Structure formats: C-alpha cells, structure tokens
Amino acid sequence: MAPSKLHILDNGAMHCDITWLLLKPGRNIRPRQEKDHPIEWYDASTYTVLVETPEGRLLWDTSCPRDWEQRWEPTGLQDFFPYDNVSEEQYLDSRLKQLGVELGSIDYAVLSHLHFDHAGNVNMLAGQGPRMICHEKEKEFAFGFDGLFTGAHLKTDYENVEFETVSGDYEILPGITLLETPGHTPGQMSMKVDLPESGSMIFTSDAVYMGDSYGPPAVAAAIVNDMAAFYASVEKVRSVAEKSNATVVFGHDSQQMQGLRKAPESSYT
Ligand SMILES: [Zn+2]
C-alpha cells in the first residue's frame, strides 16, 4: 500500500555564511567590483519529515538539538552555524506533540547522514521504539574516526545508538525508497516518497542544499567529502526526479520552505 500522508515539520533555521553552502561566483563569491559588500549571512532552514503508511510510520532526520550551543561547543561550529532562528513550537519534540505522535509509535527513524544538524535528536528517539537506520558507509565513517568529532560529525549525538544499516537504493516501506547520494558525506542518502495524490517527492537532505546548488549546472559547497561523488549524486537526483516527475525538496533552502505545506496545519497525501 502507498504512503497515506506526509508531514513536513519546519524546525526553524540555523544561520551561516552562505559560502559554506554555495561556492558560486557572482552569487556569493564576489568580483572586485563588490569586494566591499558584506558576505551574505544565510537563514539555513532545517526540517524533518514524518511519513504515514499502512505498514508503519517513518521519521526522516531529526534536525538540531535544543542544547546545540553547549553540545556543539567542542567543534567550534556553534559560532558558524548557530541554531538561533527557532521558536519553542519548532523544536522536533514540539512538532511531534503537535501531530499527536508518541515516540513509541514511530517505526523507523532514518538518518540522511549523521551531521549534527540532522542527527541532533537521535538520542531522544533511540530506545523509545523506532528502529534507527542509516547507510552502512555513514555508520562506518561516523564511528570510524579517532576523537570526539570531525567536521560536523559529533559522536556525542549518536555514539550510544545501535544503528541498523542499509545500502544500495532501498525500498524501506512500500512507496518509500532510500537513495544512495554520497559526496556530502560517505553515506549521505536522499528519500523518495510516492504519494497517491501529491505524486513523488524527493527529499535530498545535504545531497542538494538549495535550489541554487541544484542548477543545472550543479554548484559545489564548502562541506563536501568527495566532490566527484557529490556532482554525480546531484545528477542522480535530477534523473530520478525527471523520470518520476517528482517534487525535489532541498536540504536547507529557506525560500523553498516558505512555499511548502507544513505540519501541523497542512500535509501531502
Ligand atoms: Zn550535512
């Protein structure tokens, strides 16, 4: 049976220098004529997705934690990506309450990747009912380095969690397919959901940060583990989207977020 309902949970936004997300001459990398213009400080939206299917309920990503400022402090990145554009009702736990969703009623929590702005609430969910899922290469990388953090992988977020892993393009529930889209991180995934009325939707997470990254041509970002894989993944998303006539929802595009149907007021069916 196809998924019956899809909720997009708007979890507010981080702020950051847009150069992290977009290395685009003329858009944010300045020519000499504009060398005195201030750098754009971007409102990087963060969201999670809850999909209801007759076979189970799936949460995609977990956004940022309430205690981001303390938790991220060892990485130094709390000053580069402050999660400071968020209201009480936008935190993930608040959004789930607004939908009347108990943690124990979630069957799967799928992590697109384990960066701290996607895996920030993994500890809230683990052990409460959901099976915790990530790509096998993401787990290998996230548990495989020495020390507490590397880049935005912060072990405090996930080190006590037992992840089940997937690989290949994998249909986890009828109508919900996890797509391998590595590059941003080794095990970065996107999610395709096929809805009966709204049609297909692809949630790219950080495989594609924003509309400006998608192009064509695709535009690189500063935080990319493997640039060749990154470009190949953007083209994979484009090809799957064209074949399925899908709506592509980017990872951190605040402008796009404004136009989406958002929970709890509205949903996709
Ligand atoms: Zn990321």
XYZ file of N, CA and C and ligand atoms in Angstrom:
808
model
N 0.848 -1.209 0.000
C 0.000 0.000 0.000
C 0.881 1.256 0.000
N 0.427 2.271 -0.696
C 1.204 3.513 -0.798
C 1.153 4.288 0.516
N 2.129 5.156 0.731
C 2.058 6.046 1.897
C 0.772 6.866 1.847
N 0.165 7.096 3.008
C -1.106 7.807 3.016
C -0.954 9.291 3.307
N 0.094 9.656 4.032
C 0.224 11.057 4.403
C 1.681 11.398 4.670
N 2.062 12.612 4.309
C 3.432 13.065 4.548
C 3.389 14.456 5.180
N 4.050 14.568 6.316
C 4.099 15.849 7.031
C 5.514 16.407 6.957
N 5.637 17.672 6.601
C 6.940 18.353 6.691
C 6.946 19.178 7.976
N 7.892 18.875 8.839
C 7.989 19.562 10.131
C 9.072 20.634 10.020
N 8.637 21.871 10.042
C 9.554 23.004 9.975
C 10.208 23.169 11.346
N 11.515 22.953 11.406
C 12.223 23.017 12.688
C 13.058 24.283 12.829
N 12.654 25.337 12.137
C 13.361 26.602 12.277
C 14.584 26.658 11.377
N 15.580 27.425 11.785
C 16.746 27.619 10.916
C 18.008 27.902 11.710
N 19.111 27.507 11.092
C 20.429 27.947 11.551
C 20.789 29.179 10.731
N 21.744 29.921 11.200
C 22.324 30.987 10.384
C 23.746 30.600 10.022
N 24.177 30.979 8.841
C 25.587 30.743 8.491
C 25.986 31.621 7.313
N 27.272 31.770 7.157
C 27.838 32.381 5.955
C 27.444 31.490 4.786
N 26.800 32.043 3.776
C 26.275 31.224 2.682
C 27.375 30.497 1.904
N 28.622 30.961 2.041
C 29.735 30.319 1.329
C 29.910 28.853 1.738
N 29.498 28.510 2.969
C 29.523 27.104 3.374
C 28.682 26.246 2.432
N 27.571 26.815 1.993
C 26.581 26.040 1.239
C 26.708 26.201 -0.266
N 27.348 27.251 -0.692
C 27.276 27.594 -2.106
C 28.544 28.318 -2.547
N 29.340 27.639 -3.387
C 30.561 28.263 -3.913
C 30.246 28.777 -5.318
N 29.546 29.910 -5.347
C 29.036 30.362 -6.637
C 29.524 31.773 -6.977
N 30.489 31.886 -7.892
C 30.949 33.212 -8.306
C 29.784 34.053 -8.814
N 29.721 35.292 -8.352
C 28.666 36.180 -8.814
C 27.447 36.155 -7.920
N 27.198 35.013 -7.232
C 26.066 34.950 -6.304
C 26.558 35.331 -4.901
N 27.603 34.649 -4.456
C 28.129 34.984 -3.135
C 29.646 35.062 -3.086
N 30.303 34.568 -4.107
C 31.743 34.821 -4.202
C 31.896 36.066 -5.061
N 32.532 37.079 -4.489
C 32.429 38.420 -5.043
C 33.474 38.749 -6.106
N 33.051 39.471 -7.154
C 34.019 40.067 -8.077
C 34.621 41.334 -7.448
N 35.666 41.848 -8.041
C 36.347 43.013 -7.444
C 35.424 44.212 -7.258
N 34.442 44.331 -8.174
C 33.530 45.481 -8.063
C 32.710 45.430 -6.772
N 32.597 44.231 -6.194
C 31.758 44.095 -4.998
C 32.555 43.653 -3.789
N 33.860 43.878 -3.841
C 34.694 43.318 -2.773
C 34.394 43.917 -1.403
N 33.749 45.057 -1.362
C 33.443 45.667 -0.069
C 32.051 45.296 0.446
N 31.284 44.557 -0.357
C 29.952 44.127 0.111
C 30.104 43.104 1.230
N 29.277 43.203 2.242
C 29.357 42.171 3.284
C 28.950 40.803 2.740
N 29.507 39.758 3.312
C 29.147 38.392 2.963
C 27.709 38.132 3.399
N 26.964 37.392 2.582
C 25.568 37.090 2.946
C 25.524 36.087 4.107
N 24.757 36.425 5.125
C 24.544 35.561 6.281
C 23.179 34.911 6.055
N 23.195 33.612 5.783
C 22.019 32.915 5.239
C 21.203 32.239 6.336
N 19.893 32.230 6.097
C 18.958 31.573 7.001
C 18.790 30.139 6.490
N 19.531 29.193 7.048
C 19.524 27.819 6.540
C 18.445 27.016 7.257
N 17.307 26.838 6.591
C 16.183 26.151 7.230
C 16.539 24.697 7.528
N 15.928 24.152 8.548
C 16.110 22.733 8.881
C 14.723 22.131 9.106
N 14.510 20.921 8.599
C 13.196 20.299 8.713
C 13.343 18.793 8.869
N 12.263 18.172 9.291
C 12.184 16.720 9.354
C 10.898 16.316 8.623
N 10.778 15.035 8.306
C 9.607 14.570 7.551
C 9.035 13.343 8.254
N 7.732 13.341 8.443
C 7.070 12.178 9.010
C 6.157 11.583 7.950
N 6.378 10.309 7.620
C 5.556 9.664 6.593
C 4.720 8.571 7.239
N 3.424 8.629 6.973
C 2.494 7.611 7.480
C 2.221 6.619 6.349
N 2.370 5.341 6.638
C 1.980 4.324 5.667
C 1.184 3.254 6.424
N 0.369 2.485 5.699
C -0.377 1.418 6.390
C 0.564 0.416 7.050
N 1.791 0.325 6.563
C 2.759 -0.644 7.107
C 3.635 -0.061 8.205
N 3.541 1.238 8.446
C 4.365 1.817 9.500
C 4.607 3.299 9.313
N 5.203 3.865 10.342
C 5.414 5.311 10.380
C 6.914 5.573 10.395
N 7.342 6.479 9.532
C 8.784 6.728 9.371
C 9.106 8.205 9.583
N 10.135 8.460 10.370
C 10.650 9.828 10.554
C 11.959 9.955 9.805
N 12.052 10.988 8.994
C 13.271 11.257 8.214
C 14.025 12.395 8.880
N 15.185 12.094 9.387
C 16.063 13.063 10.052
C 15.494 13.551 11.401
N 16.360 14.221 12.144
C 15.936 14.657 13.489
C 16.310 16.117 13.783
N 16.868 16.813 12.797
C 17.212 18.237 12.958
C 18.222 18.480 14.085
N 18.194 19.681 14.622
C 19.189 20.127 15.615
C 18.645 19.956 17.033
N 19.547 19.845 17.996
C 19.107 19.689 19.384
C 18.844 21.034 20.062
N 18.051 20.989 21.130
C 17.810 22.200 21.919
C 19.109 22.733 22.530
N 19.989 21.828 22.949
C 21.223 22.272 23.627
C 22.387 22.423 22.645
N 22.099 22.865 21.414
C 23.121 22.968 20.369
C 24.339 23.765 20.822
N 24.099 24.843 21.574
C 25.216 25.745 21.864
C 26.274 25.055 22.730
N 25.809 24.282 23.733
C 26.755 23.536 24.579
C 27.293 22.323 23.825
N 26.395 21.606 23.165
C 26.812 20.341 22.562
C 27.816 20.534 21.427
N 27.605 21.594 20.654
C 28.483 21.812 19.509
C 29.769 22.522 19.892
N 29.854 23.007 21.108
C 30.975 23.831 21.547
C 32.348 23.188 21.280
N 32.534 21.886 21.536
C 33.856 21.303 21.263
C 34.283 21.426 19.792
N 33.319 21.494 18.874
C 33.646 21.567 17.451
C 33.985 22.990 17.010
N 33.580 23.972 17.817
C 33.753 25.375 17.416
C 32.722 25.835 16.401
N 31.889 24.925 15.919
C 30.978 25.268 14.819
C 29.693 25.963 15.285
N 29.480 26.005 16.611
C 28.284 26.707 17.100
C 28.309 28.185 16.719
N 29.505 28.739 16.489
C 29.599 30.140 16.077
C 29.453 30.310 14.563
N 29.607 29.206 13.826
C 29.482 29.265 12.367
C 28.083 28.873 11.883
N 27.389 28.051 12.693
C 26.035 27.593 12.327
C 25.072 27.730 13.503
N 24.964 28.899 14.107
C 24.074 28.994 15.277
C 22.630 28.615 14.923
N 22.074 27.715 15.706
C 20.661 27.302 15.529
C 19.823 28.283 16.356
N 19.778 29.513 15.878
C 19.212 30.572 16.707
C 17.973 31.212 16.094
N 17.495 30.622 14.991
C 16.240 31.123 14.434
C 15.190 30.025 14.599
N 14.823 29.778 15.845
C 13.905 28.682 16.152
C 13.037 29.113 17.324
N 11.755 28.784 17.239
C 10.840 29.119 18.332
C 10.465 27.826 19.059
N 9.900 27.970 20.232
C 9.541 26.810 21.054
C 8.722 25.776 20.259
N 7.778 26.250 19.465
C 6.919 25.278 18.755
C 7.616 24.608 17.575
N 8.833 25.073 17.224
C 9.526 24.496 16.066
C 10.473 23.350 16.411
N 10.859 23.211 17.672
C 11.742 22.099 18.024
C 11.069 20.774 17.664
N 11.885 19.760 17.345
C 11.326 18.482 16.888
C 10.334 17.885 17.895
N 10.680 17.881 19.177
C 9.750 17.288 20.160
C 8.419 18.021 20.175
N 8.456 19.363 20.037
C 7.206 20.133 19.996
C 6.389 19.783 18.760
N 7.056 19.688 17.626
C 6.347 19.372 16.377
C 5.673 17.994 16.449
N 6.364 17.017 17.017
C 5.761 15.677 17.116
C 4.542 15.721 18.038
N 4.621 16.485 19.113
C 3.459 16.632 20.013
C 2.287 17.277 19.293
N 2.586 18.296 18.491
C 1.500 18.969 17.749
C 0.771 17.998 16.827
N 1.488 16.978 16.363
C 0.870 15.973 15.482
C 0.289 14.805 16.282
N 0.440 14.856 17.599
C -0.064 13.778 18.438
C 0.726 12.483 18.266
N 2.000 12.607 17.920
C 2.817 11.421 17.651
C 3.704 11.103 18.863
N 3.462 9.939 19.459
C 4.331 9.449 20.541
C 5.576 8.842 19.911
N 6.704 8.980 20.599
C 7.954 8.421 20.051
C 7.820 6.920 19.796
N 7.099 6.233 20.698
C 6.944 4.785 20.583
C 6.114 4.357 19.389
N 5.409 5.305 18.776
C 4.573 4.950 17.629
C 5.314 5.137 16.308
N 6.565 5.566 16.386
C 7.380 5.714 15.170
C 8.123 4.403 14.940
N 7.965 3.831 13.754
C 8.585 2.525 13.489
C 10.037 2.650 13.033
N 10.301 3.676 12.218
C 11.656 3.865 11.706
C 12.067 5.323 11.871
N 13.287 5.538 12.363
C 13.907 6.865 12.285
C 15.096 6.719 11.351
N 14.994 7.354 10.183
C 16.033 7.213 9.162
C 16.855 8.500 9.120
N 18.159 8.341 9.213
C 19.050 9.490 9.184
C 19.665 9.627 7.798
N 19.445 10.775 7.172
C 20.038 11.013 5.845
C 21.550 10.911 5.927
N 22.111 11.394 7.016
C 23.537 11.287 7.346
C 23.648 11.699 8.803
N 24.840 11.661 9.368
C 24.930 11.833 10.825
C 25.550 13.164 11.247
N 25.489 14.178 10.395
C 25.929 15.517 10.819
C 25.042 16.030 11.949
N 25.604 16.941 12.753
C 24.919 17.348 13.994
C 23.616 18.122 13.788
N 23.389 18.627 12.574
C 22.117 19.317 12.328
C 21.072 18.372 11.725
N 21.389 17.097 11.627
C 20.427 16.084 11.160
C 20.239 14.983 12.205
N 21.304 14.740 12.964
C 21.283 13.671 13.972
C 21.165 14.235 15.393
N 20.782 15.508 15.501
C 20.803 16.182 16.796
C 19.854 15.612 17.832
N 18.796 14.926 17.383
C 17.821 14.372 18.331
C 17.736 12.848 18.276
N 18.785 12.243 17.794
C 18.842 10.781 17.724
C 18.692 10.170 19.121
N 19.334 10.804 20.093
C 19.279 10.265 21.457
C 17.879 10.339 22.084
N 17.086 11.277 21.616
C 15.709 11.376 22.112
C 14.866 10.178 21.627
N 15.207 9.653 20.449
C 14.406 8.599 19.818
C 14.910 7.190 20.118
N 16.241 7.047 20.221
C 16.818 5.711 20.380
C 16.331 5.081 21.674
N 15.934 3.832 21.589
C 15.450 3.117 22.767
C 13.988 3.382 23.084
N 13.353 4.293 22.348
C 11.945 4.638 22.604
C 10.992 3.898 21.659
N 11.513 3.120 20.761
C 10.630 2.380 19.845
C 11.124 2.323 18.427
N 11.511 3.474 17.842
C 11.887 3.417 16.426
C 13.145 2.599 16.177
N 13.167 1.885 15.061
C 14.422 1.286 14.584
C 15.248 2.413 14.000
N 16.511 2.501 14.371
C 17.372 3.608 13.954
C 18.164 3.157 12.720
N 18.026 3.907 11.635
C 18.566 3.471 10.346
C 19.512 4.521 9.755
N 20.652 4.080 9.256
C 21.488 4.947 8.412
C 22.171 4.073 7.365
N 22.878 4.702 6.444
C 23.613 3.943 5.423
C 24.837 3.284 6.056
N 25.190 2.123 5.552
C 26.327 1.398 6.160
C 27.632 2.188 6.081
N 27.821 2.953 4.997
C 29.064 3.734 4.873
C 29.062 4.933 5.819
N 27.872 5.439 6.139
C 27.789 6.549 7.096
C 28.172 6.058 8.488
N 27.661 4.895 8.829
C 27.991 4.325 10.146
C 29.496 4.045 10.247
N 30.017 3.444 9.190
C 31.445 3.132 9.153
C 32.285 4.403 9.368
N 31.905 5.466 8.683
C 32.658 6.723 8.804
C 32.453 7.359 10.181
N 31.197 7.424 10.606
C 30.866 8.178 11.824
C 31.429 7.536 13.085
N 31.586 6.219 13.046
C 32.152 5.527 14.206
C 33.644 5.238 14.013
N 34.152 5.528 12.814
C 35.483 5.056 12.471
C 36.625 6.027 12.697
N 36.328 7.308 12.984
C 37.440 8.252 13.171
C 37.818 8.336 14.647
N 39.033 8.803 14.887
C 39.500 8.976 16.264
C 39.006 10.307 16.806
N 38.771 10.357 18.102
C 38.388 11.623 18.739
C 36.887 11.822 18.758
N 36.472 12.969 19.275
C 35.065 13.267 19.529
C 34.300 13.718 18.279
N 35.009 14.433 17.408
C 34.295 14.970 16.238
C 35.249 15.074 15.057
N 34.676 15.088 13.863
C 35.406 15.531 12.677
C 34.404 16.286 11.815
N 34.728 17.533 11.450
C 33.747 18.374 10.766
C 32.484 18.435 11.604
N 31.342 18.149 10.982
C 30.061 18.212 11.692
C 29.575 16.836 12.161
N 30.435 15.836 12.115
C 30.128 14.545 12.759
C 30.595 14.637 14.207
N 29.657 14.545 15.111
C 29.945 14.723 16.531
C 29.437 13.485 17.271
N 30.370 12.713 17.802
C 29.985 11.407 18.356
C 28.974 11.487 19.494
N 28.996 12.599 20.243
C 28.027 12.770 21.335
C 26.581 12.581 20.843
N 26.351 12.913 19.581
C 24.989 12.799 19.025
C 24.534 11.348 18.901
N 25.462 10.432 18.617
C 24.999 9.114 18.155
C 25.780 7.924 18.694
N 26.819 8.149 19.501
C 27.743 7.032 19.789
C 27.105 5.904 20.598
N 26.024 6.201 21.340
C 25.390 5.140 22.133
C 24.240 4.459 21.408
N 24.083 4.767 20.131
C 22.916 4.278 19.393
C 23.287 3.085 18.522
N 22.424 2.072 18.557
C 22.594 0.899 17.688
C 21.888 1.165 16.368
N 22.643 1.446 15.319
C 22.030 1.681 14.016
C 21.927 0.385 13.223
N 20.800 0.206 12.572
C 20.712 -0.791 11.514
C 21.107 -0.071 10.237
N 21.768 -0.771 9.329
C 22.238 -0.067 8.137
C 21.574 -0.599 6.867
N 21.572 0.272 5.866
C 21.066 -0.103 4.546
C 22.156 0.233 3.529
N 22.033 -0.353 2.332
C 22.935 0.027 1.243
C 22.214 -0.207 -0.076
N 22.745 0.395 -1.127
C 22.035 0.369 -2.412
C 20.824 1.289 -2.321
N 20.051 1.368 -3.396
C 18.783 2.097 -3.317
C 17.778 1.120 -2.738
N 17.165 1.501 -1.638
C 16.485 0.510 -0.805
C 15.058 0.960 -0.476
N 14.082 0.137 -0.838
C 12.685 0.451 -0.501
C 12.422 -0.030 0.920
N 12.382 0.907 1.831
C 12.295 0.555 3.247
C 10.856 0.249 3.672
N 9.914 0.930 3.059
C 8.483 0.649 3.227
C 7.866 0.827 1.840
N 6.727 0.207 1.581
C 6.139 0.371 0.249
C 5.965 1.866 -0.090
N 6.550 2.288 -1.200
C 6.430 3.686 -1.621
C 7.449 4.619 -0.998
N 8.357 4.116 -0.196
C 9.421 4.955 0.392
C 10.773 4.320 0.056
N 11.543 5.005 -0.808
C 12.837 4.468 -1.240
C 13.967 5.380 -0.776
N 14.956 4.763 -0.148
C 16.156 5.496 0.259
C 17.159 5.395 -0.884
N 17.634 6.554 -1.337
C 18.552 6.608 -2.482
C 19.963 6.919 -1.993
N 20.914 6.153 -2.488
C 22.316 6.467 -2.193
C 22.706 7.731 -2.952
N 23.065 8.782 -2.234
C 23.523 10.020 -2.893
C 24.753 10.554 -2.158
N 25.853 9.810 -2.177
C 27.036 10.186 -1.399
C 27.751 11.397 -1.981
N 28.712 11.897 -1.234
C 29.509 13.041 -1.681
C 29.628 14.055 -0.561
N 28.482 14.549 -0.129
C 28.490 15.440 1.044
C 29.116 14.704 2.232
N 28.644 13.497 2.481
C 29.306 12.560 3.400
C 29.337 11.198 2.702
N 30.117 10.240 3.221
C 30.230 8.947 2.532
C 28.910 8.182 2.428
N 28.018 8.367 3.400
C 26.772 7.598 3.383
C 25.531 8.468 3.294
N 25.673 9.623 2.680
C 24.532 10.543 2.520
C 23.438 9.880 1.679
N 22.201 9.926 2.181
C 21.065 9.382 1.426
C 20.034 10.476 1.154
N 19.241 10.253 0.112
C 18.042 11.037 -0.138
C 16.853 10.091 0.007
N 15.664 10.644 0.132
C 14.475 9.797 0.300
C 13.424 10.165 -0.746
N 12.919 9.133 -1.435
C 11.838 9.346 -2.409
C 10.557 8.735 -1.847
N 9.515 9.533 -1.834
C 8.225 9.065 -1.342
C 7.198 9.200 -2.462
N 6.500 8.113 -2.758
C 5.499 8.121 -3.835
C 4.105 8.197 -3.227
N 3.497 9.371 -3.370
C 2.188 9.605 -2.761
C 1.089 9.505 -3.805
N -0.096 8.987 -3.423
C -1.150 8.773 -4.410
C -1.675 10.063 -5.043
N -1.810 11.124 -4.287
C -2.356 12.363 -4.860
C -1.285 13.390 -5.199
N -0.356 13.579 -4.291
C 0.680 14.613 -4.494
C 1.773 14.162 -5.447
N 1.816 12.871 -5.761
C 2.875 12.357 -6.625
C 4.149 12.100 -5.842
N 5.262 11.988 -6.569
C 6.522 11.660 -5.907
C 7.194 12.911 -5.356
N 7.832 12.734 -4.203
C 8.627 13.806 -3.611
C 9.994 13.222 -3.278
N 11.039 13.989 -3.547
C 12.400 13.562 -3.190
C 12.958 14.564 -2.185
N 13.349 14.044 -1.023
C 13.975 14.874 -0.005
C 15.476 14.631 -0.073
N 16.215 15.656 -0.473
C 17.635 15.459 -0.794
C 18.538 15.545 0.425
N 18.034 16.139 1.517
C 18.950 16.461 2.610
C 20.154 17.190 2.007
N 21.353 16.909 2.472
C 22.503 17.711 2.038
C 23.155 17.214 0.758
N 22.526 16.254 0.076
C 22.982 15.926 -1.275
C 22.777 17.143 -2.181
N 21.732 17.940 -1.887
C 21.498 19.215 -2.577
C 21.017 20.211 -1.522
N 21.836 21.188 -1.202
C 21.478 22.120 -0.132
C 20.274 22.999 -0.475
N 20.293 23.544 -1.695
C 19.290 24.553 -2.031
C 19.112 24.624 -3.538
N 18.088 25.357 -3.970
C 17.817 25.478 -5.398
C 19.037 25.949 -6.180
N 19.784 26.891 -5.603
C 20.984 27.402 -6.271
C 22.055 26.320 -6.438
N 22.040 25.296 -5.557
C 23.016 24.210 -5.686
C 22.624 23.243 -6.801
N 21.312 23.143 -7.048
C 20.768 22.145 -7.971
C 21.044 22.512 -9.424
N 20.998 23.839 -9.693
C 21.226 24.291 -11.064
C 20.116 23.829 -11.993
N 20.394 23.266 -13.188
C 21.743 22.993 -13.666
C 22.461 24.265 -14.142
N 23.798 24.271 -14.063
C 24.641 23.206 -13.537
C 24.672 23.198 -12.012
N 24.998 22.031 -11.452
C 25.116 21.908 -10.006
C 26.244 22.801 -9.495
N 26.054 23.333 -8.295
C 27.053 24.209 -7.683
C 27.575 23.549 -6.412
N 28.870 23.528 -6.275
C 29.506 22.860 -5.132
C 29.328 23.661 -3.846
N 29.712 23.028 -2.755
C 29.654 23.644 -1.437
C 30.996 23.446 -0.754
N 31.161 24.135 0.368
C 32.439 24.031 1.076
C 32.555 22.722 1.853
N 31.424 22.169 2.257
C 31.471 20.965 3.096
C 31.140 19.757 2.240
N 32.109 19.258 1.536
C 31.879 18.095 0.677
C 33.024 17.110 0.893
N 32.665 15.884 1.199
C 33.652 14.847 1.460
C 34.322 14.366 0.170
N 33.515 14.258 -0.909
C 34.027 13.735 -2.176
C 33.316 14.482 -3.306
N 34.041 15.403 -3.939
C 33.404 16.322 -4.887
C 32.855 15.598 -6.121
N 33.579 14.611 -6.636
C 33.099 13.893 -7.822
C 31.804 13.145 -7.494
N 31.785 12.527 -6.326
C 30.582 11.808 -5.898
C 29.427 12.783 -5.673
N 29.749 13.959 -5.133
C 28.727 14.981 -4.906
C 28.025 15.356 -6.212
N 28.818 15.669 -7.235
C 28.227 16.045 -8.528
C 27.420 14.895 -9.129
N 27.948 13.694 -9.022
C 27.236 12.534 -9.567
C 25.890 12.348 -8.846
N 25.877 12.611 -7.554
C 24.637 12.440 -6.788
C 23.595 13.491 -7.155
N 24.037 14.725 -7.393
C 23.074 15.746 -7.829
C 22.437 15.304 -9.146
N 23.249 14.766 -10.044
C 22.696 14.328 -11.341
C 21.805 13.096 -11.174
N 22.126 12.258 -10.214
C 21.257 11.113 -9.939
C 19.885 11.596 -9.447
N 19.892 12.559 -8.533
C 18.625 13.113 -8.043
C 17.833 13.683 -9.216
N 18.542 14.425 -10.083
C 17.860 15.055 -11.216
C 17.242 13.990 -12.128
N 17.981 12.929 -12.370
C 17.496 11.895 -13.268
C 16.298 11.140 -12.663
N 16.381 10.803 -11.390
C 15.250 10.127 -10.729
C 14.040 11.062 -10.696
N 14.290 12.337 -10.420
C 13.188 13.308 -10.342
C 12.501 13.467 -11.695
N 13.302 13.503 -12.761
C 12.699 13.674 -14.093
C 11.866 12.456 -14.472
N 12.398 11.267 -14.183
C 11.661 10.037 -14.530
C 10.357 9.909 -13.762
N 10.361 10.359 -12.528
C 9.170 10.164 -11.690
C 8.358 11.451 -11.560
N 8.786 12.503 -12.292
C 8.101 13.793 -12.217
C 7.955 14.254 -10.760
N 9.038 14.103 -10.013
C 8.974 14.351 -8.571
C 9.215 15.810 -8.213
N 8.638 16.204 -7.098
C 8.967 17.481 -6.460
C 10.250 17.255 -5.662
N 11.259 18.085 -5.885
C 12.529 17.938 -5.173
C 12.580 18.945 -4.036
N 12.730 18.433 -2.830
C 12.799 19.311 -1.652
C 14.238 19.307 -1.145
N 14.868 20.481 -1.174
C 16.286 20.602 -0.844
C 16.510 20.597 0.665
N 17.786 20.458 1.036
C 18.116 20.284 2.454
C 17.964 21.520 3.317
N 18.376 22.678 2.812
C 18.426 23.870 3.673
C 17.974 25.121 2.937
N 16.954 25.014 2.111
C 16.515 26.149 1.295
C 15.346 26.863 1.957
N 15.645 27.970 2.635
C 14.600 28.654 3.410
C 13.538 29.270 2.501
N 13.952 29.658 1.289
C 12.980 30.238 0.363
C 11.981 29.167 -0.091
N 12.485 27.989 -0.426
C 11.603 26.890 -0.820
C 10.695 26.498 0.333
N 11.256 26.480 1.538
C 10.487 26.071 2.715
C 9.219 26.904 2.870
N 9.325 28.189 2.538
C 8.156 29.071 2.680
C 6.974 28.600 1.839
N 7.256 27.971 0.711
C 6.169 27.580 -0.180
C 5.639 26.165 0.043
N 6.213 25.436 0.997
C 5.773 24.052 1.208
C 4.594 23.986 2.184
N 3.838 22.894 2.089
C 2.784 22.646 3.097
C 3.471 22.137 4.354
N 3.130 22.726 5.463
C 3.842 22.368 6.684
C 2.904 21.927 7.794
N 3.448 21.007 8.619
C 2.711 20.479 9.764
C 2.685 21.530 10.883
N 1.678 21.493 11.751
C 0.567 20.532 11.719
C -0.610 20.993 10.871
N -0.539 22.188 10.287
C -1.705 22.755 9.579
C -2.008 21.986 8.297
N -0.966 21.547 7.629
C -1.173 21.031 6.285
C -0.241 19.843 6.004
N -0.607 19.029 5.029
C 0.212 17.843 4.734
C 0.076 17.476 3.260
N 0.830 16.504 2.839
C 0.740 15.962 1.479
C 0.109 14.576 1.543
N -0.719 14.254 0.551
C -1.384 12.946 0.569
C -1.145 12.215 -0.744
Zn 25.386 17.711 6.465
